PDB file of C-alpha atoms and ligand atoms in Angstrom:
ATOM      1  CA  MET A  45       0.000   0.000   0.000  1.00  0.00           C
ATOM      2  CA  ASN A  46       1.293   3.463  -0.813  1.00  0.00           C
ATOM      3  CA  THR A  47       1.222   5.445   2.453  1.00  0.00           C
ATOM      4  CA  THR A  48       2.802   8.630   1.044  1.00  0.00           C
ATOM      5  CA  THR A  49       0.637  11.734   1.563  1.00  0.00           C
ATOM      6  CA  ARG A  50      -0.133  13.277  -1.828  1.00  0.00           C
ATOM      7  CA  THR A  51       0.365  17.026  -1.961  1.00  0.00           C
ATOM      8  CA  THR A  52      -1.018  19.717  -4.253  1.00  0.00           C
ATOM      9  CA  HIS A  53       1.096  22.304  -6.115  1.00  0.00           C
ATOM     10  CA  THR A  54       0.663  24.513  -3.007  1.00  0.00           C
ATOM     11  CA  GLY A  55       2.615  21.967  -0.968  1.00  0.00           C
ATOM     12  CA  LEU A  56      -0.480  21.255   1.158  1.00  0.00           C
ATOM     13  CA  PRO A  57      -1.922  17.744   1.481  1.00  0.00           C
ATOM     14  CA  GLU A  58      -4.389  17.018  -1.347  1.00  0.00           C
ATOM     15  CA  ASP A  59      -7.367  16.851   1.019  1.00  0.00           C
ATOM     16  CA  TRP A  60      -6.349  19.962   2.949  1.00  0.00           C
ATOM     17  CA  PHE A  61      -9.421  22.065   2.139  1.00  0.00           C
ATOM     18  CA  LEU A  62     -11.753  19.090   2.655  1.00  0.00           C
ATOM     19  CA  ARG A  63     -10.703  18.636   6.283  1.00  0.00           C
ATOM     20  CA  PRO A  64     -11.834  21.079   8.996  1.00  0.00           C
ATOM     21  CA  ALA A  65      -9.117  23.131  10.731  1.00  0.00           C
ATOM     22  CA  VAL A  66      -9.310  24.626  14.215  1.00  0.00           C
ATOM     23  CA  ALA A  67      -8.056  28.063  13.170  1.00  0.00           C
ATOM     24  CA  ARG A  68     -10.664  28.367  10.377  1.00  0.00           C
ATOM     25  CA  ILE A  69     -13.499  27.147  12.635  1.00  0.00           C
ATOM     26  CA  ASN A  70     -12.567  29.893  15.111  1.00  0.00           C
ATOM     27  CA  THR A  71     -12.660  32.443  12.310  1.00  0.00           C
ATOM     28  CA  PHE A  72     -16.089  31.206  11.205  1.00  0.00           C
ATOM     29  CA  LEU A  73     -17.397  31.410  14.788  1.00  0.00           C
ATOM     30  CA  THR A  74     -16.254  35.022  15.116  1.00  0.00           C
ATOM     31  CA  GLY A  75     -17.661  36.228  11.788  1.00  0.00           C
ATOM     32  CA  GLY A  76     -14.459  36.127   9.707  1.00  0.00           C
ATOM     33  CA  SER A  77     -14.252  35.015   6.081  1.00  0.00           C
ATOM     34  CA  ASP A  78     -11.366  32.501   5.901  1.00  0.00           C
ATOM     35  CA  HIS A  79     -13.227  29.186   6.165  1.00  0.00           C
ATOM     36  CA  TYR A  80     -14.451  26.347   3.949  1.00  0.00           C
ATOM     37  CA  LYS A  81     -17.422  23.997   3.784  1.00  0.00           C
ATOM     38  CA  ALA A  82     -15.802  21.363   6.032  1.00  0.00           C
ATOM     39  CA  ASP A  83     -15.166  24.019   8.717  1.00  0.00           C
ATOM     40  CA  ARG A  84     -18.745  25.312   8.569  1.00  0.00           C
ATOM     41  CA  GLN A  85     -20.210  21.801   8.716  1.00  0.00           C
ATOM     42  CA  LEU A  86     -18.209  20.877  11.813  1.00  0.00           C
ATOM     43  CA  ALA A  87     -18.942  24.284  13.387  1.00  0.00           C
ATOM     44  CA  SER A  88     -22.707  23.665  12.963  1.00  0.00           C
ATOM     45  CA  ARG A  89     -22.412  20.351  14.795  1.00  0.00           C
ATOM     46  CA  LEU A  90     -20.364  21.989  17.552  1.00  0.00           C
ATOM     47  CA  LEU A  91     -22.908  24.788  17.941  1.00  0.00           C
ATOM     48  CA  ARG A  92     -25.777  22.313  18.267  1.00  0.00           C
ATOM     49  CA  SER A  93     -23.995  20.740  21.267  1.00  0.00           C
ATOM     50  CA  ALA A  94     -22.703  24.020  22.720  1.00  0.00           C
ATOM     51  CA  PRO A  95     -24.807  27.062  21.707  1.00  0.00           C
ATOM     52  CA  TRP A  96     -22.486  29.280  23.785  1.00  0.00           C
ATOM     53  CA  LEU A  97     -19.450  28.396  21.642  1.00  0.00           C
ATOM     54  CA  LYS A  98     -19.375  31.726  19.757  1.00  0.00           C
ATOM     55  CA  ASP A  99     -19.322  33.586  23.086  1.00  0.00           C
ATOM     56  CA  MET A 100     -16.564  31.311  24.360  1.00  0.00           C
ATOM     57  CA  VAL A 101     -14.369  32.001  21.321  1.00  0.00           C
ATOM     58  CA  THR A 102     -15.146  35.737  21.422  1.00  0.00           C
ATOM     59  CA  ILE A 103     -14.211  35.999  25.119  1.00  0.00           C
ATOM     60  CA  ASN A 104     -10.952  34.172  24.419  1.00  0.00           C
ATOM     61  CA  GLN A 105     -10.034  36.364  21.415  1.00  0.00           C
ATOM     62  CA  ARG A 106     -10.796  39.595  23.223  1.00  0.00           C
ATOM     63  CA  HIS A 107      -8.615  38.479  26.117  1.00  0.00           C
ATOM     64  CA  ARG A 108      -5.528  38.623  23.840  1.00  0.00           C
ATOM     65  CA  PRO A 109      -5.037  42.418  23.578  1.00  0.00           C
ATOM     66  CA  HIS A 110      -6.113  42.773  27.196  1.00  0.00           C
ATOM     67  CA  ALA A 111      -3.441  40.319  28.426  1.00  0.00           C
ATOM     68  CA  VAL A 112      -0.777  41.829  26.139  1.00  0.00           C
ATOM     69  CA  THR A 113      -1.504  45.308  27.482  1.00  0.00           C
ATOM     70  CA  VAL A 114      -1.186  44.093  31.093  1.00  0.00           C
ATOM     71  CA  LEU A 115       2.091  42.271  30.276  1.00  0.00           C
ATOM     72  CA  ALA A 116       3.491  45.366  28.557  1.00  0.00           C
ATOM     73  CA  ARG A 117       2.304  47.965  31.087  1.00  0.00           C
ATOM     74  CA  GLU A 118       2.663  46.092  34.347  1.00  0.00           C
ATOM     75  CA  LEU A 119       5.739  43.950  33.636  1.00  0.00           C
ATOM     76  CA  GLY A 120       7.340  46.272  31.061  1.00  0.00           C
ATOM     77  CA  ILE A 121       7.618  43.429  28.529  1.00  0.00           C
ATOM     78  CA  THR A 122       8.400  44.383  24.925  1.00  0.00           C
ATOM     79  CA  GLN A 123       8.979  40.909  23.400  1.00  0.00           C
ATOM     80  CA  PHE A 124       6.178  38.437  22.702  1.00  0.00           C
ATOM     81  CA  LEU A 125       6.036  34.860  21.435  1.00  0.00           C
ATOM     82  CA  ASP A 126       2.447  34.152  20.343  1.00  0.00           C
ATOM     83  CA  LEU A 127       2.124  30.351  20.199  1.00  0.00           C
ATOM     84  CA  GLY A 128      -0.864  28.940  18.289  1.00  0.00           C
ATOM     85  CA  CYS A 129      -1.601  32.506  17.174  1.00  0.00           C
ATOM     86  CA  GLY A 130      -4.515  31.521  14.889  1.00  0.00           C
ATOM     87  CA  LEU A 131      -5.761  33.386  11.819  1.00  0.00           C
ATOM     88  CA  PRO A 132      -5.660  37.204  12.063  1.00  0.00           C
ATOM     89  CA  SER A 133      -8.874  38.785  13.363  1.00  0.00           C
ATOM     90  CA  ARG A 134     -10.948  41.135  11.147  1.00  0.00           C
ATOM     91  CA  TRP A 135      -9.564  44.467   9.935  1.00  0.00           C
ATOM     92  CA  ASN A 136     -11.392  47.439  11.458  1.00  0.00           C
ATOM     93  CA  ARG A 137     -11.136  50.390   9.051  1.00  0.00           C
ATOM     94  CA  ALA A 138     -12.228  52.969  11.599  1.00  0.00           C
ATOM     95  CA  LEU A 139      -9.650  51.873  14.173  1.00  0.00           C
ATOM     96  CA  GLU A 140      -6.999  51.152  11.493  1.00  0.00           C
ATOM     97  CA  ARG A 141      -6.142  47.854  13.159  1.00  0.00           C
ATOM     98  CA  HIS A 142      -7.496  44.349  13.563  1.00  0.00           C
ATOM     99  CA  GLU A 143     -10.346  43.816  15.986  1.00  0.00           C
ATOM    100  CA  PRO A 144      -9.617  42.341  18.494  1.00  0.00           C
ATOM    101  CA  ALA A 145      -6.116  43.784  18.135  1.00  0.00           C
ATOM    102  CA  LEU A 146      -3.322  41.436  17.086  1.00  0.00           C
ATOM    103  CA  THR A 147      -0.547  40.877  19.602  1.00  0.00           C
ATOM    104  CA  TYR A 148       1.809  43.296  17.836  1.00  0.00           C
ATOM    105  CA  GLU A 149      -0.862  46.012  17.563  1.00  0.00           C
ATOM    106  CA  ALA A 150      -1.647  45.752  21.290  1.00  0.00           C
ATOM    107  CA  ALA A 151       2.046  45.632  22.255  1.00  0.00           C
ATOM    108  CA  VAL A 152       3.098  48.715  20.248  1.00  0.00           C
ATOM    109  CA  GLY A 153       0.154  50.545  21.790  1.00  0.00           C
ATOM    110  CA  VAL A 154       2.216  50.449  25.004  1.00  0.00           C
ATOM    111  CA  HIS A 155       5.864  50.199  23.824  1.00  0.00           C
ATOM    112  CA  ALA A 156       6.600  51.357  20.269  1.00  0.00           C
ATOM    113  CA  ALA A 157       9.715  49.161  20.039  1.00  0.00           C
ATOM    114  CA  SER A 158       7.900  45.876  20.759  1.00  0.00           C
ATOM    115  CA  ARG A 159       8.794  42.694  18.879  1.00  0.00           C
ATOM    116  CA  VAL A 160       6.586  39.674  18.190  1.00  0.00           C
ATOM    117  CA  VAL A 161       7.058  36.177  16.786  1.00  0.00           C
ATOM    118  CA  TYR A 162       3.822  34.486  15.681  1.00  0.00           C
ATOM    119  CA  VAL A 163       3.846  30.676  15.656  1.00  0.00           C
ATOM    120  CA  ASP A 164       1.274  28.177  14.423  1.00  0.00           C
ATOM    121  CA  ASN A 165       1.433  24.695  12.909  1.00  0.00           C
ATOM    122  CA  ASP A 166      -1.345  25.449  10.414  1.00  0.00           C
ATOM    123  CA  PRO A 167       0.174  26.340   6.995  1.00  0.00           C
ATOM    124  CA  MET A 168      -2.694  28.717   6.147  1.00  0.00           C
ATOM    125  CA  VAL A 169      -2.216  30.624   9.416  1.00  0.00           C
ATOM    126  CA  PHE A 170       1.507  30.825   8.704  1.00  0.00           C
ATOM    127  CA  ALA A 171       0.973  32.086   5.151  1.00  0.00           C
ATOM    128  CA  LEU A 172      -1.598  34.739   6.099  1.00  0.00           C
ATOM    129  CA  THR A 173       0.342  35.891   9.156  1.00  0.00           C
ATOM    130  CA  ARG A 174       3.552  36.245   7.155  1.00  0.00           C
ATOM    131  CA  PHE A 175       1.691  38.138   4.422  1.00  0.00           C
ATOM    132  CA  LEU A 176       0.398  40.626   6.996  1.00  0.00           C
ATOM    133  CA  LEU A 177       3.669  41.262   8.797  1.00  0.00           C
ATOM    134  CA  GLY A 178       5.294  44.072   6.858  1.00  0.00           C
ATOM    135  CA  GLU A 179       7.181  44.987  10.025  1.00  0.00           C
ATOM    136  CA  THR A 180      10.784  44.020  10.703  1.00  0.00           C
ATOM    137  CA  ALA A 181       9.859  43.803  14.388  1.00  0.00           C
ATOM    138  CA  THR A 182       7.629  40.813  13.731  1.00  0.00           C
ATOM    139  CA  ALA A 183       8.226  37.328  12.389  1.00  0.00           C
ATOM    140  CA  ALA A 184       6.085  34.286  11.605  1.00  0.00           C
ATOM    141  CA  LEU A 185       7.055  30.683  12.059  1.00  0.00           C
ATOM    142  CA  ARG A 186       5.329  27.447  11.115  1.00  0.00           C
ATOM    143  CA  ALA A 187       6.124  25.076  13.976  1.00  0.00           C
ATOM    144  CA  ASP A 188       4.476  22.607  16.289  1.00  0.00           C
ATOM    145  CA  ILE A 189       4.517  22.871  20.093  1.00  0.00           C
ATOM    146  CA  ARG A 190       4.716  19.079  20.213  1.00  0.00           C
ATOM    147  CA  GLN A 191       8.325  19.580  19.043  1.00  0.00           C
ATOM    148  CA  ILE A 192       8.959  22.375  21.496  1.00  0.00           C
ATOM    149  CA  ASP A 193      12.780  22.153  21.582  1.00  0.00           C
ATOM    150  CA  GLU A 194      12.987  22.424  17.808  1.00  0.00           C
ATOM    151  CA  LEU A 195      10.480  25.310  17.884  1.00  0.00           C
ATOM    152  CA  LEU A 196      12.468  27.297  20.469  1.00  0.00           C
ATOM    153  CA  ASN A 197      15.729  26.790  18.539  1.00  0.00           C
ATOM    154  CA  HIS A 198      14.296  28.204  15.340  1.00  0.00           C
ATOM    155  CA  TYR A 199      16.144  31.001  13.536  1.00  0.00           C
ATOM    156  CA  GLU A 200      13.072  33.306  13.467  1.00  0.00           C
ATOM    157  CA  ILE A 201      12.939  33.286  17.253  1.00  0.00           C
ATOM    158  CA  HIS A 202      16.646  33.922  17.804  1.00  0.00           C
ATOM    159  CA  SER A 203      16.806  36.632  15.168  1.00  0.00           C
ATOM    160  CA  THR A 204      13.745  38.512  16.485  1.00  0.00           C
ATOM    161  CA  LEU A 205      13.791  38.067  20.277  1.00  0.00           C
ATOM    162  CA  ASP A 206      16.643  39.016  22.609  1.00  0.00           C
ATOM    163  CA  PRO A 207      17.078  36.270  25.241  1.00  0.00           C
ATOM    164  CA  SER A 208      18.836  38.668  27.627  1.00  0.00           C
ATOM    165  CA  HIS A 209      15.521  40.510  28.167  1.00  0.00           C
ATOM    166  CA  PRO A 210      12.142  39.250  29.433  1.00  0.00           C
ATOM    167  CA  ILE A 211       9.808  37.600  26.930  1.00  0.00           C
ATOM    168  CA  ALA A 212       6.065  37.023  27.290  1.00  0.00           C
ATOM    169  CA  VAL A 213       4.684  33.810  25.805  1.00  0.00           C
ATOM    170  CA  LEU A 214       1.011  33.706  24.844  1.00  0.00           C
ATOM    171  CA  ALA A 215      -0.483  30.216  24.890  1.00  0.00           C
ATOM    172  CA  HIS A 216      -4.106  31.183  24.381  1.00  0.00           C
ATOM    173  CA  ASP A 217      -6.441  28.284  23.650  1.00  0.00           C
ATOM    174  CA  LEU A 218      -3.471  26.229  22.472  1.00  0.00           C
ATOM    175  CA  LEU A 219      -2.821  23.464  25.016  1.00  0.00           C
ATOM    176  CA  PRO A 220      -6.307  21.866  24.644  1.00  0.00           C
ATOM    177  CA  TRP A 221      -5.240  20.851  21.109  1.00  0.00           C
ATOM    178  CA  VAL A 222      -2.435  18.567  22.323  1.00  0.00           C
ATOM    179  CA  ASP A 223      -2.360  15.566  24.655  1.00  0.00           C
ATOM    180  CA  ASP A 224      -1.356  15.720  28.335  1.00  0.00           C
ATOM    181  CA  GLU A 225       2.254  14.706  27.760  1.00  0.00           C
ATOM    182  CA  ALA A 226       2.860  17.283  25.028  1.00  0.00           C
ATOM    183  CA  ALA A 227       1.110  20.043  27.009  1.00  0.00           C
ATOM    184  CA  ALA A 228       3.212  19.361  30.125  1.00  0.00           C
ATOM    185  CA  ALA A 229       6.437  19.063  28.090  1.00  0.00           C
ATOM    186  CA  ALA A 230       5.786  22.378  26.307  1.00  0.00           C
ATOM    187  CA  MET A 231       5.108  24.238  29.554  1.00  0.00           C
ATOM    188  CA  THR A 232       8.207  22.757  31.241  1.00  0.00           C
ATOM    189  CA  ALA A 233      10.428  23.631  28.273  1.00  0.00           C
ATOM    190  CA  LEU A 234       9.067  27.184  28.135  1.00  0.00           C
ATOM    191  CA  ARG A 235       9.674  27.767  31.853  1.00  0.00           C
ATOM    192  CA  GLU A 236      13.258  26.493  31.477  1.00  0.00           C
ATOM    193  CA  TRP A 237      13.950  28.530  28.325  1.00  0.00           C
ATOM    194  CA  LEU A 238      12.492  31.897  29.323  1.00  0.00           C
ATOM    195  CA  PRO A 239      14.833  34.495  30.882  1.00  0.00           C
ATOM    196  CA  SER A 240      14.228  36.006  34.316  1.00  0.00           C
ATOM    197  CA  GLY A 241      11.392  38.555  34.382  1.00  0.00           C
ATOM    198  CA  SER A 242       9.443  36.647  31.710  1.00  0.00           C
ATOM    199  CA  ALA A 243       5.800  35.571  31.813  1.00  0.00           C
ATOM    200  CA  ILE A 244       3.403  33.070  30.262  1.00  0.00           C
ATOM    201  CA  SER A 245      -0.194  34.042  29.562  1.00  0.00           C
ATOM    202  CA  ILE A 246      -2.463  31.055  29.192  1.00  0.00           C
ATOM    203  CA  THR A 247      -6.119  30.494  28.425  1.00  0.00           C
ATOM    204  CA  HIS A 248      -7.398  26.941  28.558  1.00  0.00           C
ATOM    205  CA  ALA A 249     -10.818  25.404  27.790  1.00  0.00           C
ATOM    206  CA  SER A 250     -12.354  23.511  30.680  1.00  0.00           C
ATOM    207  CA  THR A 251     -14.833  20.730  31.308  1.00  0.00           C
ATOM    208  CA  ASP A 252     -15.721  22.223  34.719  1.00  0.00           C
ATOM    209  CA  MET A 253     -18.671  24.390  33.702  1.00  0.00           C
ATOM    210  CA  GLU A 254     -20.651  22.068  31.378  1.00  0.00           C
ATOM    211  CA  PRO A 255     -18.984  18.636  31.280  1.00  0.00           C
ATOM    212  CA  GLN A 256     -21.558  16.981  29.022  1.00  0.00           C
ATOM    213  CA  ALA A 257     -21.493  19.666  26.350  1.00  0.00           C
ATOM    214  CA  MET A 258     -17.678  19.652  26.435  1.00  0.00           C
ATOM    215  CA  ASP A 259     -17.664  15.869  26.041  1.00  0.00           C
ATOM    216  CA  SER A 260     -19.833  16.285  22.932  1.00  0.00           C
ATOM    217  CA  LEU A 261     -17.372  18.830  21.503  1.00  0.00           C
ATOM    218  CA  VAL A 262     -14.519  16.397  22.154  1.00  0.00           C
ATOM    219  CA  ASP A 263     -16.474  13.679  20.279  1.00  0.00           C
ATOM    220  CA  HIS A 264     -17.301  15.947  17.308  1.00  0.00           C
ATOM    221  CA  TYR A 265     -13.657  16.983  16.960  1.00  0.00           C
ATOM    222  CA  ALA A 266     -12.494  13.358  17.318  1.00  0.00           C
ATOM    223  CA  GLU A 267     -14.829  12.300  14.475  1.00  0.00           C
ATOM    224  CA  ALA A 268     -13.058  14.933  12.352  1.00  0.00           C
ATOM    225  CA  GLY A 269      -9.649  13.575  13.389  1.00  0.00           C
ATOM    226  CA  ILE A 270      -8.853  16.502  15.715  1.00  0.00           C
ATOM    227  CA  THR A 271      -7.574  15.981  19.290  1.00  0.00           C
ATOM    228  CA  TYR A 272      -9.426  18.254  21.734  1.00  0.00           C
ATOM    229  CA  ARG A 273      -8.564  18.056  25.412  1.00  0.00           C
ATOM    230  CA  PRO A 274     -10.379  20.623  27.584  1.00  0.00           C
ATOM    231  CA  ARG A 275      -9.171  20.104  31.171  1.00  0.00           C
ATOM    232  CA  GLN A 276     -10.302  20.533  34.766  1.00  0.00           C
ATOM    233  CA  LEU A 277      -9.090  23.443  36.883  1.00  0.00           C
ATOM    234  CA  LYS A 278      -6.655  21.263  38.857  1.00  0.00           C
ATOM    235  CA  GLN A 279      -5.124  19.864  35.632  1.00  0.00           C
ATOM    236  CA  ILE A 280      -4.681  23.359  34.220  1.00  0.00           C
ATOM    237  CA  ARG A 281      -3.165  24.530  37.520  1.00  0.00           C
ATOM    238  CA  SER A 282      -0.651  21.705  37.387  1.00  0.00           C
ATOM    239  CA  LEU A 283       0.404  22.789  33.874  1.00  0.00           C
ATOM    240  CA  LEU A 284       1.295  26.218  35.298  1.00  0.00           C
ATOM    241  CA  GLY A 285       4.006  24.715  37.566  1.00  0.00           C
ATOM    242  CA  SER A 286       5.623  26.725  40.355  1.00  0.00           C
ATOM    243  CA  TRP A 287       5.695  30.173  38.720  1.00  0.00           C
ATOM    244  CA  THR A 288       3.778  32.961  40.479  1.00  0.00           C
ATOM    245  CA  PRO A 289       0.385  33.938  39.013  1.00  0.00           C
ATOM    246  CA  LEU A 290      -0.453  37.618  38.756  1.00  0.00           C
ATOM    247  CA  PRO A 291      -3.686  38.517  40.611  1.00  0.00           C
ATOM    248  CA  PRO A 292      -6.445  37.369  40.310  1.00  0.00           C
ATOM    249  CA  GLY A 293      -4.790  33.964  39.632  1.00  0.00           C
ATOM    250  CA  LEU A 294      -6.380  31.240  37.531  1.00  0.00           C
ATOM    251  CA  VAL A 295     -10.007  32.310  36.961  1.00  0.00           C
ATOM    252  CA  PRO A 296     -12.661  32.069  34.215  1.00  0.00           C
ATOM    253  CA  THR A 297     -11.299  34.069  31.267  1.00  0.00           C
ATOM    254  CA  ALA A 298     -14.036  36.726  31.325  1.00  0.00           C
ATOM    255  CA  GLN A 299     -13.234  37.396  34.998  1.00  0.00           C
ATOM    256  CA  TRP A 300      -9.509  38.004  34.472  1.00  0.00           C
ATOM    257  CA  ARG A 301      -9.306  41.773  35.148  1.00  0.00           C
ATOM    258  CA  SER A 302     -12.062  42.237  32.599  1.00  0.00           C
ATOM    259  CA  GLY A 303     -13.341  45.543  34.030  1.00  0.00           C
ATOM    260  CA  SER A 304     -11.869  47.559  31.143  1.00  0.00           C
ATOM    261  CA  ILE A 305     -13.176  45.312  28.307  1.00  0.00           C
ATOM    262  CA  ARG A 306     -16.378  46.709  26.827  1.00  0.00           C
ATOM    263  CA  CYS A 307     -19.437  44.561  25.935  1.00  0.00           C
ATOM    264  CA  LEU A 308     -17.908  41.192  26.802  1.00  0.00           C
ATOM    265  CA  PRO A 309     -20.309  38.204  26.557  1.00  0.00           C
ATOM    266  CA  SER A 310     -21.520  36.817  29.875  1.00  0.00           C
ATOM    267  CA  ALA A 311     -18.650  35.502  32.057  1.00  0.00           C
ATOM    268  CA  GLU A 312     -20.449  32.169  32.465  1.00  0.00           C
ATOM    269  CA  HIS A 313     -19.777  31.541  28.758  1.00  0.00           C
ATOM    270  CA  SER A 314     -15.986  31.558  29.241  1.00  0.00           C
ATOM    271  CA  HIS A 315     -15.849  27.740  29.530  1.00  0.00           C
ATOM    272  CA  ALA A 316     -12.132  28.331  30.010  1.00  0.00           C
ATOM    273  CA  TYR A 317      -9.668  29.661  32.569  1.00  0.00           C
ATOM    274  CA  ALA A 318      -7.013  32.349  32.166  1.00  0.00           C
ATOM    275  CA  ALA A 319      -3.835  33.127  34.099  1.00  0.00           C
ATOM    276  CA  VAL A 320      -0.568  35.010  33.702  1.00  0.00           C
ATOM    277  CA  ILE A 321       2.344  33.357  35.488  1.00  0.00           C
ATOM    278  CA  THR A 322       5.645  35.103  36.085  1.00  0.00           C
ATOM    279  CA  CYS A 323       9.193  33.825  36.411  1.00  0.00           C
ATOM    280  CA  PRO A 324      10.303  34.025  40.082  1.00  0.00           C
TER     281      PRO A 324
HETATM  282  C1  SAM B 954      -8.314  27.824  18.983  1.00  0.00           C
HETATM  283  S1  SAM B 954      -7.043  28.526  18.051  1.00  0.00           S
HETATM  284  C2  SAM B 954      -6.512  29.841  19.136  1.00  0.00           C
HETATM  285  C3  SAM B 954      -5.979  31.020  18.366  1.00  0.00           C
HETATM  286  C4  SAM B 954      -5.504  32.176  19.215  1.00  0.00           C
HETATM  287  N1  SAM B 954      -4.381  31.795  20.055  1.00  0.00           N
HETATM  288  C5  SAM B 954      -6.614  32.716  20.065  1.00  0.00           C
HETATM  289  O1  SAM B 954      -6.519  32.599  21.298  1.00  0.00           O
HETATM  290  O2  SAM B 954      -7.580  33.253  19.524  1.00  0.00           O
HETATM  291  C6  SAM B 954      -5.749  27.339  18.264  1.00  0.00           C
HETATM  292  C7  SAM B 954      -4.591  27.578  17.329  1.00  0.00           C
HETATM  293  O3  SAM B 954      -3.532  26.703  17.720  1.00  0.00           O
HETATM  294  C8  SAM B 954      -2.995  26.112  16.561  1.00  0.00           C
HETATM  295  N2  SAM B 954      -2.417  24.807  16.973  1.00  0.00           N
HETATM  296  C9  SAM B 954      -3.083  23.673  17.308  1.00  0.00           C
HETATM  297  N3  SAM B 954      -2.224  22.699  17.626  1.00  0.00           N
HETATM  298  C10 SAM B 954      -0.988  23.232  17.506  1.00  0.00           C
HETATM  299  C11 SAM B 954       0.328  22.712  17.690  1.00  0.00           C
HETATM  300  N4  SAM B 954       0.515  21.436  18.058  1.00  0.00           N
HETATM  301  N5  SAM B 954       1.388  23.526  17.475  1.00  0.00           N
HETATM  302  C12 SAM B 954       1.194  24.811  17.074  1.00  0.00           C
HETATM  303  N6  SAM B 954      -0.026  25.354  16.870  1.00  0.00           N
HETATM  304  C13 SAM B 954      -1.098  24.580  17.086  1.00  0.00           C
HETATM  305  C14 SAM B 954      -4.156  25.969  15.607  1.00  0.00           C
HETATM  306  O4  SAM B 954      -3.729  25.867  14.259  1.00  0.00           O
HETATM  307  C15 SAM B 954      -4.923  27.254  15.881  1.00  0.00           C
HETATM  308  O5  SAM B 954      -4.515  28.299  15.051  1.00  0.00           O
END
């Protein structure tokens, strides 16, 4: 039997656009345009099991610029590594930036000299992110957190980020897409690699609020060949390790210092926890 994966002239597997992808489903759920039939079909099944899913994704996306602003203002961080960055959010003509703001847009809003490396294992995310860059202070990398050592040794990271200064890692809605071993290994490697004064901002889907609906989402994704592993609070806490969380700790995403975010969907629709941990 020939087990070689056939690829198209784009270099993508032949069935690439026939299989749903997490990044495109997220875009569909938040009203973006970069999605295909397979994404919409799976999204409809997900929404039937979890009608609050659009709110969950919206809360998570809007947390990004909020967390970046806190990291930049409060910890003075100017370097960001956005892991599992996802497809860019929609362009807002009036604001002249994406909405919610991309990591770089939020970071330069505080420190003009900020630098960002965007990382995702999805080739479409990589291509679109690289196309949008246009800034020497940003870089895009196609890499997988399941090969975290290889990822952290990549040229794009070393040529963009200065390891003698603090770096903030964003791992927003990323770890639920890998198994327990890979999630723990990635967090351990990041804590070892990051210089003093650094931080990790995490958001993580949880089974705590509506276990049955979450189980259905896990099943729908599994039928599409996608690993989804929302976790309980104690499992997420153990991924954080011994670093110190900034107040208010590990809480539902919409409750993480959300006072300044306007018109956020109801906090009970977070279905995820958020925390920022800092290097002691
Ligand atoms: C749910 S989206 C989250 C996007 C963005 N971080 C956010 O919070 O809105 C998850 C992203 O992680 C990416 N991803 C999933 N597994 C990954 C892996 N093993 N390595 C790198 N990226 C991964 C997906 O392609 C997708 O873009």
